[in-house]
CSV table of C-alpha atoms and ligand atoms in Angstrom, one decimal:
chain,number,residue,atom,x,y,z
A,1,MET,CA,-14.5,15.1,6.0
A,2,SER,CA,-12.4,12.7,7.9
A,3,THR,CA,-9.7,14.0,10.3
A,4,GLU,CA,-7.7,10.8,10.1
A,5,PRO,CA,-4.2,11.2,8.5
A,6,ARG,CA,-4.3,10.2,4.9
A,7,LEU,CA,-3.5,6.7,4.1
A,8,ILE,CA,-1.1,5.8,1.2
A,9,VAL,CA,-1.1,2.2,0.2
A,10,VAL,CA,1.7,0.8,-2.0
A,11,SER,CA,1.3,-2.6,-3.4
A,12,ASN,CA,2.4,-4.5,-6.5
A,13,ARG,CA,-1.1,-4.8,-7.9
A,14,LEU,CA,-3.3,-1.8,-8.4
A,15,PRO,CA,-7.0,-2.7,-8.7
A,16,LEU,CA,-8.0,-1.2,-12.1
A,17,GLY,CA,-10.8,-3.6,-13.3
A,18,ASP,CA,-14.5,-3.4,-12.5
A,19,ASP,CA,-14.4,-6.7,-10.7
A,20,PRO,CA,-12.0,-6.3,-7.8
A,21,SER,CA,-11.7,-9.9,-6.9
A,22,GLY,CA,-9.1,-11.2,-4.4
A,23,GLY,CA,-8.8,-10.6,-0.7
A,24,LEU,CA,-6.3,-7.8,-0.8
A,25,VAL,CA,-8.3,-5.5,-3.0
A,26,VAL,CA,-11.4,-5.9,-0.9
A,27,ALA,CA,-9.4,-5.5,2.2
A,28,LEU,CA,-7.6,-2.2,1.3
A,29,GLU,CA,-10.5,-0.5,-0.4
A,30,ASP,CA,-12.2,-0.2,2.9
A,31,ALA,CA,-9.4,1.5,4.7
A,32,LEU,CA,-8.7,3.9,1.9
A,33,ARG,CA,-12.2,5.1,1.4
A,34,SER,CA,-12.5,6.3,5.0
A,35,SER,CA,-9.2,8.4,4.9
A,36,GLY,CA,-9.5,9.8,1.4
A,37,GLY,CA,-6.4,7.9,0.6
A,38,VAL,CA,-4.2,7.0,-2.4
A,39,TRP,CA,-3.3,3.5,-3.7
A,40,VAL,CA,-0.1,3.2,-5.7
A,41,GLY,CA,0.6,0.1,-7.8
A,42,PHE,CA,1.6,-1.5,-11.0
A,43,SER,CA,-0.7,-0.6,-14.0
A,44,GLY,CA,-0.3,-4.0,-15.6
A,45,GLU,CA,1.4,-2.3,-18.6
A,46,VAL,CA,4.7,-3.7,-19.7
A,47,THR,CA,6.3,-1.1,-22.0
A,48,ASP,CA,9.7,0.0,-23.3
A,49,ASP,CA,8.7,3.5,-22.5
A,50,PRO,CA,7.2,3.8,-19.0
A,51,ALA,CA,5.8,7.3,-18.0
A,52,PRO,CA,8.3,9.1,-15.7
A,53,ASP,CA,5.5,10.0,-13.2
A,54,LEU,CA,2.7,8.1,-11.5
A,55,GLN,CA,-0.4,8.0,-13.6
A,56,ASP,CA,-3.8,8.9,-12.3
A,57,HIS,CA,-6.8,6.5,-12.8
A,58,PRO,CA,-10.0,8.3,-11.8
A,59,GLY,CA,-13.3,6.5,-11.1
A,60,ALA,CA,-12.7,4.9,-7.7
A,61,ALA,CA,-13.6,5.9,-4.2
A,62,PHE,CA,-10.0,6.8,-3.6
A,63,GLN,CA,-7.1,8.0,-5.8
A,64,ARG,CA,-5.3,5.4,-7.8
A,65,LEU,CA,-1.8,6.1,-9.1
A,66,SER,CA,0.1,3.6,-11.3
A,67,PHE,CA,3.5,2.9,-12.6
A,68,ASP,CA,4.4,0.8,-15.7
A,69,LEU,CA,7.2,-1.7,-15.9
A,70,THR,CA,9.7,-2.2,-18.7
A,71,PRO,CA,10.0,-5.8,-20.0
A,72,GLN,CA,13.3,-6.1,-18.2
A,73,GLU,CA,11.9,-4.8,-14.9
A,74,HIS,CA,8.9,-7.2,-15.3
A,75,ASP,CA,11.3,-10.1,-15.7
A,76,GLU,CA,13.7,-9.2,-13.0
A,77,TYR,CA,11.5,-7.6,-10.3
A,78,TYR,CA,8.2,-9.4,-10.7
A,79,LEU,CA,8.8,-12.8,-12.4
A,80,GLY,CA,12.4,-13.0,-11.1
A,81,TYR,CA,13.2,-11.8,-7.5
A,82,SER,CA,9.5,-11.7,-6.3
A,83,ASN,CA,8.2,-14.9,-7.8
A,84,SER,CA,11.2,-17.0,-8.6
A,85,ILE,CA,13.1,-16.3,-5.4
A,86,LEU,CA,10.9,-14.8,-2.6
A,87,TRP,CA,7.7,-16.7,-3.3
A,88,PRO,CA,9.1,-20.2,-3.4
A,89,LEU,CA,11.4,-19.4,-0.4
A,90,CYS,CA,8.5,-18.1,1.7
A,91,HIS,CA,6.4,-21.1,0.8
A,92,GLY,CA,9.0,-23.6,2.0
A,93,ARG,CA,10.2,-24.5,-1.5
A,94,PRO,CA,13.8,-23.2,-1.7
A,95,ASN,CA,14.5,-26.0,-4.3
A,96,LEU,CA,12.3,-24.1,-6.7
A,97,MET,CA,14.2,-20.8,-6.4
A,98,ARG,CA,16.1,-19.5,-9.5
A,99,ILE,CA,18.8,-17.3,-8.1
A,100,ARG,CA,20.3,-14.8,-10.6
A,101,PRO,CA,22.2,-11.6,-9.6
A,102,GLU,CA,20.2,-9.5,-12.1
A,103,TYR,CA,16.9,-10.4,-10.3
A,104,LEU,CA,18.1,-8.7,-7.2
A,105,ASP,CA,19.4,-5.7,-9.1
A,106,GLY,CA,16.1,-5.3,-10.9
A,107,TYR,CA,14.1,-5.7,-7.7
A,108,ALA,CA,16.1,-3.0,-6.0
A,109,ARG,CA,15.9,-0.7,-9.0
A,110,VAL,CA,12.1,-1.0,-9.3
A,111,ASN,CA,11.6,-0.3,-5.6
A,112,GLN,CA,13.9,2.7,-5.9
A,113,ARG,CA,12.1,4.0,-8.9
A,114,ILE,CA,8.6,3.7,-7.3
A,115,ALA,CA,9.9,5.5,-4.1
A,116,ARG,CA,11.2,8.4,-6.3
A,117,MET,CA,7.9,8.7,-8.1
A,118,LEU,CA,6.0,8.5,-4.8
A,119,LEU,CA,8.0,11.3,-3.1
A,120,PRO,CA,6.2,14.3,-4.7
A,121,VAL,CA,2.8,12.8,-3.8
A,122,LEU,CA,3.6,12.5,0.0
A,123,ARG,CA,2.4,15.0,2.6
A,124,PRO,CA,4.1,15.3,6.1
A,125,ASP,CA,1.2,13.6,8.0
A,126,ASP,CA,0.5,10.7,5.6
A,127,ARG,CA,0.7,7.2,6.9
A,128,ILE,CA,2.3,4.8,4.4
A,129,TRP,CA,1.3,1.2,4.3
A,130,VAL,CA,3.4,-1.1,2.1
A,131,GLN,CA,2.0,-4.5,1.1
A,132,ASP,CA,3.7,-7.8,0.6
A,133,TYR,CA,7.0,-9.3,-0.6
A,134,HIS,CA,7.4,-7.3,-3.9
A,135,LEU,CA,8.2,-4.2,-2.0
A,136,PHE,CA,10.4,-5.1,1.0
A,137,PRO,CA,13.0,-2.4,0.2
A,138,MET,CA,10.3,0.4,-0.1
A,139,ALA,CA,10.8,1.9,3.4
A,140,ALA,CA,14.6,1.9,3.0
A,141,GLU,CA,14.3,3.7,-0.3
A,142,LEU,CA,11.9,6.3,1.1
A,143,ARG,CA,14.0,6.9,4.2
A,144,ALA,CA,17.0,7.5,1.9
A,145,LEU,CA,15.0,10.2,0.2
A,146,GLY,CA,14.3,11.8,3.6
A,147,VAL,CA,10.8,10.5,4.3
A,148,GLU,CA,10.1,10.5,8.0
A,149,ASN,CA,6.4,9.5,7.9
A,150,PRO,CA,5.2,6.4,9.7
A,151,ILE,CA,5.7,3.5,7.3
A,152,GLY,CA,4.3,0.0,8.0
A,153,HIS,CA,4.6,-3.2,6.1
A,154,PHE,CA,2.2,-6.1,6.0
A,155,LEU,CA,3.4,-9.5,4.7
A,156,HIS,CA,0.5,-11.5,3.2
A,157,ILE,CA,2.6,-14.6,2.8
A,158,PRO,CA,4.5,-16.7,5.3
A,159,ILE,CA,8.0,-15.7,6.3
A,160,PRO,CA,10.5,-18.6,6.6
A,161,GLY,CA,12.6,-19.6,9.6
A,162,PRO,CA,16.4,-19.5,9.5
A,163,ALA,CA,16.9,-22.8,7.8
A,164,ASP,CA,15.1,-21.6,4.6
A,165,CYS,CA,16.1,-17.9,4.9
A,166,ALA,CA,19.7,-18.9,4.8
A,167,ALA,CA,19.1,-20.0,1.2
A,168,LEU,CA,18.8,-16.4,0.1
A,169,PRO,CA,22.0,-15.0,-1.5
A,170,ASN,CA,22.3,-12.4,1.2
A,171,PRO,CA,19.8,-13.1,4.1
A,172,ALA,CA,20.9,-10.2,6.3
A,173,GLN,CA,19.8,-7.8,3.5
A,174,LEU,CA,16.2,-8.8,3.9
A,175,PHE,CA,16.3,-7.9,7.6
A,176,ASP,CA,18.0,-4.7,6.9
A,177,TRP,CA,15.2,-3.7,4.5
A,178,LEU,CA,12.7,-4.6,7.1
A,179,SER,CA,14.5,-2.5,9.8
A,180,HIS,CA,13.4,0.7,8.1
A,181,TYR,CA,9.7,0.2,8.8
A,182,ASP,CA,8.0,1.3,12.0
A,183,LEU,CA,5.6,-1.7,12.1
A,184,LEU,CA,5.9,-5.1,10.6
A,185,GLY,CA,2.6,-7.0,10.4
A,186,PHE,CA,2.3,-10.8,10.0
A,187,GLN,CA,-0.6,-13.1,9.3
A,188,ALA,CA,0.0,-15.6,12.1
A,189,GLU,CA,1.9,-16.3,15.3
A,190,ARG,CA,3.9,-18.9,13.4
A,191,ASP,CA,5.2,-16.1,11.1
A,192,LEU,CA,6.2,-13.8,14.0
A,193,GLY,CA,8.1,-16.8,15.6
A,194,ALA,CA,9.9,-17.5,12.3
A,195,PHE,CA,10.7,-13.8,11.8
A,196,ALA,CA,12.1,-13.6,15.3
A,197,GLU,CA,14.3,-16.7,14.9
A,198,SER,CA,15.6,-15.7,11.4
A,199,ALA,CA,16.3,-12.1,12.5
A,200,ARG,CA,18.2,-13.3,15.5
A,201,GLN,CA,20.2,-15.9,13.8
A,202,LEU,CA,20.9,-14.3,10.4
A,203,ALA,CA,20.9,-10.6,11.1
A,204,ASP,CA,21.9,-10.1,14.7
A,205,GLY,CA,18.4,-9.0,15.6
A,206,ASP,CA,17.7,-8.4,19.3
A,207,GLN,CA,14.2,-8.9,20.6
A,208,VAL,CA,14.0,-6.1,23.3
A,209,ALA,CA,10.3,-6.7,24.1
A,210,PRO,CA,7.7,-9.2,22.9
A,211,ASP,CA,6.7,-6.8,20.1
A,212,ARG,CA,9.9,-4.9,19.5
A,213,PHE,CA,13.2,-5.7,17.7
A,214,ARG,CA,16.4,-3.9,17.4
A,215,LEU,CA,17.6,-4.6,13.8
A,216,SER,CA,20.5,-2.9,12.0
A,217,GLY,CA,20.5,-0.4,14.9
A,218,ARG,CA,16.9,0.6,14.5
A,219,MET,CA,13.8,-0.2,16.5
A,220,VAL,CA,10.9,-2.1,14.7
A,221,ARG,CA,7.6,-3.1,16.1
A,222,THR,CA,6.1,-6.5,15.1
A,223,GLN,CA,2.6,-7.8,15.5
A,224,VAL,CA,0.2,-10.4,14.2
A,225,PHE,CA,-2.9,-9.1,12.3
A,226,PRO,CA,-4.8,-12.0,10.7
A,227,ILE,CA,-6.5,-10.7,7.6
A,228,GLY,CA,-10.2,-11.2,7.2
A,229,ILE,CA,-12.8,-10.8,4.5
A,230,ASP,CA,-15.7,-8.4,3.9
A,231,ALA,CA,-17.9,-10.9,5.7
A,232,ALA,CA,-21.2,-9.0,5.6
A,233,ALA,CA,-21.0,-8.5,1.9
A,234,PHE,CA,-20.0,-12.1,1.2
A,235,ILE,CA,-22.8,-13.5,3.4
A,236,THR,CA,-25.4,-11.4,1.4
A,237,GLU,CA,-23.8,-12.3,-2.0
A,238,ALA,CA,-23.9,-16.0,-1.2
A,239,ALA,CA,-27.5,-15.9,0.2
A,240,ASP,CA,-28.6,-14.1,-3.0
A,241,ALA,CA,-26.9,-16.5,-5.3
A,242,PRO,CA,-29.1,-18.5,-7.7
A,243,ASP,CA,-30.8,-21.6,-6.2
A,244,SER,CA,-28.4,-24.3,-5.3
A,245,ASP,CA,-30.5,-27.2,-6.4
A,246,ARG,CA,-29.5,-26.8,-10.0
A,247,MET,CA,-26.0,-28.1,-9.3
A,248,ARG,CA,-27.3,-31.0,-7.3
A,249,LEU,CA,-29.7,-32.0,-10.0
A,250,LEU,CA,-26.8,-31.7,-12.5
A,251,THR,CA,-24.5,-34.0,-10.6
A,252,GLY,CA,-26.8,-36.0,-8.4
A,253,ALA,CA,-24.0,-35.9,-5.9
A,254,LYS,CA,-22.8,-33.8,-3.0
A,255,MET,CA,-20.2,-31.3,-4.1
A,256,MET,CA,-16.7,-30.9,-2.8
A,257,ILE,CA,-15.1,-27.6,-3.9
A,258,GLY,CA,-11.6,-26.2,-4.1
A,259,VAL,CA,-10.8,-22.7,-5.4
A,260,ASP,CA,-7.2,-21.7,-5.7
A,261,ARG,CA,-4.8,-20.0,-8.1
A,262,LEU,CA,-3.0,-22.8,-9.8
A,263,ASP,CA,0.1,-22.5,-7.5
A,264,TYR,CA,2.4,-25.2,-6.3
A,265,SER,CA,1.9,-23.9,-2.7
A,266,LYS,CA,-1.8,-24.8,-2.8
A,267,GLY,CA,-1.4,-28.5,-2.5
A,268,ILE,CA,-3.8,-29.3,-5.4
A,269,PRO,CA,-2.0,-32.5,-6.6
A,270,GLN,CA,-1.9,-33.8,-3.0
A,271,ARG,CA,-5.6,-33.1,-2.7
A,272,PHE,CA,-6.3,-35.0,-5.9
A,273,ARG,CA,-4.3,-38.0,-4.7
A,274,ALA,CA,-6.3,-38.0,-1.4
A,275,TYR,CA,-9.5,-38.0,-3.4
A,276,GLN,CA,-8.3,-40.9,-5.5
A,277,LEU,CA,-7.5,-42.8,-2.2
A,278,LEU,CA,-11.0,-42.0,-0.9
A,279,LEU,CA,-12.7,-43.4,-4.0
A,280,GLU,CA,-10.5,-46.5,-3.9
A,281,LYS,CA,-11.2,-47.2,-0.2
A,282,ILE,CA,-14.9,-46.3,-0.1
A,283,PRO,CA,-16.7,-47.4,-3.2
A,284,ASP,CA,-20.0,-46.5,-1.5
A,285,LEU,CA,-19.1,-42.9,-2.2
A,286,HIS,CA,-19.0,-43.4,-6.0
A,287,GLU,CA,-21.7,-41.2,-7.6
A,288,LYS,CA,-22.4,-39.6,-4.2
A,289,ILE,CA,-19.5,-37.1,-4.3
A,290,SER,CA,-18.4,-34.8,-7.0
A,291,PHE,CA,-15.2,-32.7,-6.7
A,292,LEU,CA,-15.1,-29.3,-8.5
A,293,GLN,CA,-11.6,-27.8,-8.6
A,294,ILE,CA,-11.5,-24.3,-9.9
A,295,ALA,CA,-7.8,-23.2,-10.5
A,296,PRO,CA,-7.3,-20.0,-12.5
A,297,PRO,CA,-3.9,-19.7,-14.2
A,298,THR,CA,-1.2,-17.6,-12.6
A,299,ARG,CA,2.4,-16.5,-13.3
A,300,GLY,CA,2.5,-18.8,-16.3
A,301,GLU,CA,5.8,-17.5,-17.5
A,302,VAL,CA,7.5,-19.1,-14.5
A,303,GLU,CA,8.6,-22.7,-15.2
A,304,ALA,CA,7.3,-24.1,-11.8
A,305,TYR,CA,3.8,-23.0,-12.7
A,306,GLN,CA,3.9,-24.8,-16.1
A,307,ASP,CA,4.9,-28.0,-14.3
A,308,ILE,CA,2.1,-27.8,-11.7
A,309,ARG,CA,-0.5,-27.4,-14.5
A,310,GLU,CA,0.7,-30.5,-16.3
A,311,GLU,CA,0.7,-32.5,-13.1
A,312,THR,CA,-2.8,-31.4,-12.1
A,313,GLU,CA,-4.3,-32.1,-15.5
A,314,HIS,CA,-2.7,-35.5,-15.6
A,315,LEU,CA,-4.0,-36.5,-12.2
A,316,ALA,CA,-7.5,-35.2,-12.9
A,317,GLY,CA,-7.6,-37.2,-16.1
A,318,ARG,CA,-6.4,-40.3,-14.4
A,319,ILE,CA,-9.0,-40.1,-11.6
A,320,ASN,CA,-11.8,-39.7,-14.1
A,321,GLY,CA,-10.4,-42.5,-16.3
A,322,GLN,CA,-10.3,-44.8,-13.3
A,323,PHE,CA,-13.7,-44.1,-11.7
A,324,ALA,CA,-16.1,-42.2,-14.0
A,325,THR,CA,-19.3,-43.9,-15.0
A,326,LEU,CA,-21.8,-43.0,-17.7
A,327,ASN,CA,-23.7,-40.9,-15.1
A,328,TRP,CA,-20.8,-39.5,-13.1
A,329,THR,CA,-17.7,-37.5,-13.5
A,330,PRO,CA,-15.8,-37.7,-10.2
A,331,ILE,CA,-13.7,-34.6,-10.7
A,332,ARG,CA,-14.1,-31.4,-12.7
A,333,PHE,CA,-11.0,-29.3,-13.1
A,334,ILE,CA,-11.6,-25.8,-14.5
A,335,HIS,CA,-8.5,-23.8,-15.3
A,336,ARG,CA,-10.0,-20.3,-15.5
A,337,PRO,CA,-11.3,-17.6,-13.1
A,338,PHE,CA,-15.0,-17.1,-12.0
A,339,PRO,CA,-16.5,-13.9,-10.8
A,340,ARG,CA,-17.0,-13.6,-7.0
A,341,PRO,CA,-20.8,-13.9,-6.9
A,342,VAL,CA,-20.6,-17.1,-8.9
A,343,LEU,CA,-18.0,-18.5,-6.5
A,344,ALA,CA,-20.2,-17.4,-3.5
A,345,GLY,CA,-23.1,-19.4,-4.9
A,346,LEU,CA,-20.9,-22.5,-5.5
A,347,TYR,CA,-19.4,-22.4,-2.0
A,348,ARG,CA,-22.9,-22.3,-0.6
A,349,GLN,CA,-23.9,-25.4,-2.6
A,350,ALA,CA,-20.8,-27.4,-1.6
A,351,ARG,CA,-21.0,-29.9,1.2
A,352,ILE,CA,-17.2,-29.7,1.6
A,353,GLY,CA,-14.8,-26.8,1.2
A,354,LEU,CA,-11.3,-27.9,0.6
A,355,VAL,CA,-8.5,-25.5,1.6
A,356,THR,CA,-5.4,-27.6,1.8
A,357,PRO,CA,-2.3,-25.6,1.0
A,358,LEU,CA,1.2,-26.9,1.8
A,359,ALA,CA,2.0,-23.3,2.9
A,360,ASP,CA,-0.2,-20.2,2.9
A,361,GLY,CA,-0.2,-16.8,4.5
A,362,MET,CA,-3.8,-16.8,5.6
A,363,ASN,CA,-6.1,-18.2,2.8
A,364,LEU,CA,-9.2,-16.2,2.5
A,365,VAL,CA,-11.1,-18.9,0.6
A,366,ALA,CA,-11.4,-20.7,4.0
A,367,LYS,CA,-13.2,-17.6,5.4
A,368,GLU,CA,-15.3,-17.0,2.2
A,369,TYR,CA,-16.5,-20.7,2.3
A,370,VAL,CA,-17.7,-20.3,5.9
A,371,ALA,CA,-19.4,-17.0,5.2
A,372,ALA,CA,-21.2,-18.4,2.2
A,373,GLN,CA,-22.8,-21.3,4.0
A,374,ASN,CA,-26.5,-21.6,4.9
A,375,PRO,CA,-26.3,-21.6,8.7
A,376,ASP,CA,-29.2,-24.1,8.9
A,377,ASP,CA,-27.5,-26.7,6.7
A,378,PRO,CA,-23.9,-25.7,6.4
A,379,GLY,CA,-21.1,-27.5,4.7
A,380,VAL,CA,-17.8,-28.6,6.3
A,381,LEU,CA,-14.5,-26.8,5.9
A,382,ILE,CA,-11.4,-29.0,5.6
A,383,LEU,CA,-8.4,-26.9,6.3
A,384,SER,CA,-4.7,-27.4,6.1
A,385,ARG,CA,-2.7,-26.9,9.3
A,386,PHE,CA,-0.2,-25.0,7.2
A,387,ALA,CA,-2.7,-22.2,6.3
A,388,GLY,CA,-2.4,-19.1,8.5
A,389,ALA,CA,-6.2,-19.5,8.9
A,390,ALA,CA,-5.8,-22.7,10.9
A,391,GLU,CA,-4.6,-20.6,13.9
A,392,THR,CA,-8.1,-19.1,14.2
A,393,MET,CA,-10.4,-21.7,12.6
A,394,ALA,CA,-9.9,-24.6,15.0
A,395,GLU,CA,-13.5,-25.9,14.4
A,396,ALA,CA,-12.7,-26.8,10.8
A,397,LEU,CA,-11.4,-30.3,10.2
A,398,ILE,CA,-7.7,-29.6,10.4
A,399,ILE,CA,-5.6,-31.9,8.3
A,400,ASN,CA,-2.0,-32.5,7.2
A,401,PRO,CA,-2.1,-32.0,3.4
A,402,HIS,CA,1.0,-34.1,2.9
A,403,ASP,CA,-0.8,-37.2,4.3
A,404,PRO,CA,-3.3,-38.5,1.8
A,405,HIS,CA,-4.9,-40.8,4.5
A,406,ASP,CA,-5.5,-38.0,6.9
A,407,LEU,CA,-7.1,-35.9,4.1
A,408,ALA,CA,-9.2,-38.8,2.8
A,409,VAL,CA,-10.5,-39.6,6.3
A,410,ALA,CA,-11.5,-36.0,6.7
A,411,MET,CA,-13.4,-36.1,3.4
A,412,ALA,CA,-15.3,-39.2,4.5
A,413,GLN,CA,-16.0,-37.7,7.9
A,414,ALA,CA,-17.3,-34.5,6.3
A,415,MET,CA,-19.6,-36.5,4.0
A,416,ARG,CA,-21.3,-38.3,6.9
A,417,MET,CA,-21.2,-35.5,9.5
A,418,SER,CA,-24.5,-34.9,11.2
A,419,GLN,CA,-26.4,-31.7,10.6
A,420,ALA,CA,-26.1,-30.8,14.3
A,421,GLU,CA,-22.3,-31.1,14.3
A,422,ARG,CA,-22.1,-29.2,11.1
A,423,ARG,CA,-24.2,-26.4,12.5
A,424,ASP,CA,-22.1,-26.2,15.8
A,425,ARG,CA,-18.8,-26.1,14.0
A,426,HIS,CA,-20.1,-23.6,11.4
A,427,ALA,CA,-21.6,-21.2,14.1
A,428,ALA,CA,-18.2,-21.0,15.9
A,429,LEU,CA,-16.3,-20.5,12.6
A,430,LEU,CA,-18.7,-17.9,11.4
A,431,LYS,CA,-18.4,-15.9,14.6
A,432,GLY,CA,-14.7,-15.6,14.1
A,433,VAL,CA,-15.0,-14.6,10.4
A,434,VAL,CA,-17.6,-11.9,11.2
A,435,ASP,CA,-15.9,-10.5,14.3
A,436,HIS,CA,-12.5,-10.4,12.7
A,437,ASP,CA,-13.4,-9.2,9.3
A,438,VAL,CA,-11.4,-7.0,6.9
A,439,ALA,CA,-12.5,-3.8,8.5
A,440,TRP,CA,-11.3,-5.0,11.9
A,441,TRP,CA,-7.9,-6.0,10.3
A,442,SER,CA,-7.2,-2.7,8.7
A,443,ARG,CA,-8.5,-0.7,11.7
A,444,THR,CA,-6.3,-2.7,14.1
A,445,TYR,CA,-3.2,-2.4,11.8
A,446,LEU,CA,-3.6,1.3,11.3
A,447,GLU,CA,-4.2,2.0,15.0
A,448,ALA,CA,-1.0,0.2,15.8
A,449,LEU,CA,0.9,2.1,13.0
A,450,THR,CA,-0.3,5.5,14.3
A,451,ALA,CA,0.6,4.6,17.9
A,452,ARG,CA,4.3,4.4,17.1
B,1,LIG,O1,-0.2,-10.7,-8.2
B,1,LIG,P1,-0.1,-12.2,-8.7
B,1,LIG,O2,1.3,-12.6,-8.9
B,1,LIG,O3,-1.0,-12.5,-9.8
B,1,LIG,O4,-0.5,-13.1,-7.4
B,1,LIG,C1,-1.8,-12.9,-6.8
B,1,LIG,C2,-1.6,-12.6,-5.3
B,1,LIG,O5,-1.1,-13.7,-4.6
B,1,LIG,C3,-1.1,-13.5,-3.2
B,1,LIG,O6,-1.1,-14.6,-2.5
B,1,LIG,C4,0.0,-12.5,-2.9
B,1,LIG,O7,0.2,-12.3,-1.5
B,1,LIG,C5,-0.4,-11.2,-3.6
B,1,LIG,O8,0.5,-10.1,-3.3
B,1,LIG,C6,-0.6,-11.4,-5.1
B,1,LIG,O9,-1.1,-10.2,-5.7
């Protein structure tokens, strides 16, 4: 029996399915299993009559407790404040924000309701680890109920600098919420810098040490913890995937792959335009390259996501119309999810992995693509400088996703890169992915939280 204090994770999503895909799920499972912990999150049920207490979901290696949302809460807390205000803001798109006072009210109310339901579950020596932007006020709500346990927050997405943060209706409030945590974790140095500037300029924050802030009269520690993947499992999954030659036979071309939720932050239209430019400029590549973009739907009720779908489908159609031959479809756009093992096999077959977001917390697809490669004949990762991953994956081809020429040149370079260079780059990248895997991430974070 572990003697570690129990870990309580609170996140918007609770993993309830049999196929826990997505980096966060894989990441937190690990940390919970070892401390006999509890994960609290949204059940996925939107109902007029939510249960007054957290509901138990047996069958996992840790306890899972869920809450339901009413339709109004779902609109205001999840679709509204979280995904129509904070998400676009944190991804450098304040123009896409839809600011409504009821969104903030609903967001605050849901955080308060979760805190009240969580209270009877807590023990004095628990550590509480709150995940992501849906739950910024959680520590403030728990403190108001008298909770003195260590409470940490980890932000999976970028945090904006003062110019964008100023677009919030009440920017100082965000920093006041954050001031109730013991430890704030960020994905990248870039985020820590942006947080420091915004806290100073918009909330009178005072940086008293490199990793310490005085905010709203309280001390908060800040640190960068770049999240990783379950590297060992992914390497095995990819190596065991069905033989790669099938896809090559099917297409007769080298595959370039992108796998992203269909989100405007992922830079998918920009990527398509760069590919179009590549095919215009280098006709020799026709029939030698085939681009597979998998982009499962996400947050379809929000208008900006409907727009991105239309734009992406239109561009894919145009590229195929312009370049396809009887034997070759230049681009395949698939708007649905695939199970992890299938993706692992596809990554391994792909000569190029495209990870080109306009803004991204970390981007774990970059790490999964590297882990999936055959070390003897690996593919090439093309990575946006705006993904948090770029800070630790310098051996990728680092590009500016806004510049179609830069991206098209990288695609051409990746197509003709020698095996020796591919191996060298891959070996360096793989070492980082394996050394800083998800177990390292959660261990490092929890050690820092405990050492308060
Ligand atoms: O939960 P959603 O809205 O489907 O989005 C998927 C994930 O997107 C991620 O990038 C967020 O950081 C997560 O918190 C979120 O769960």
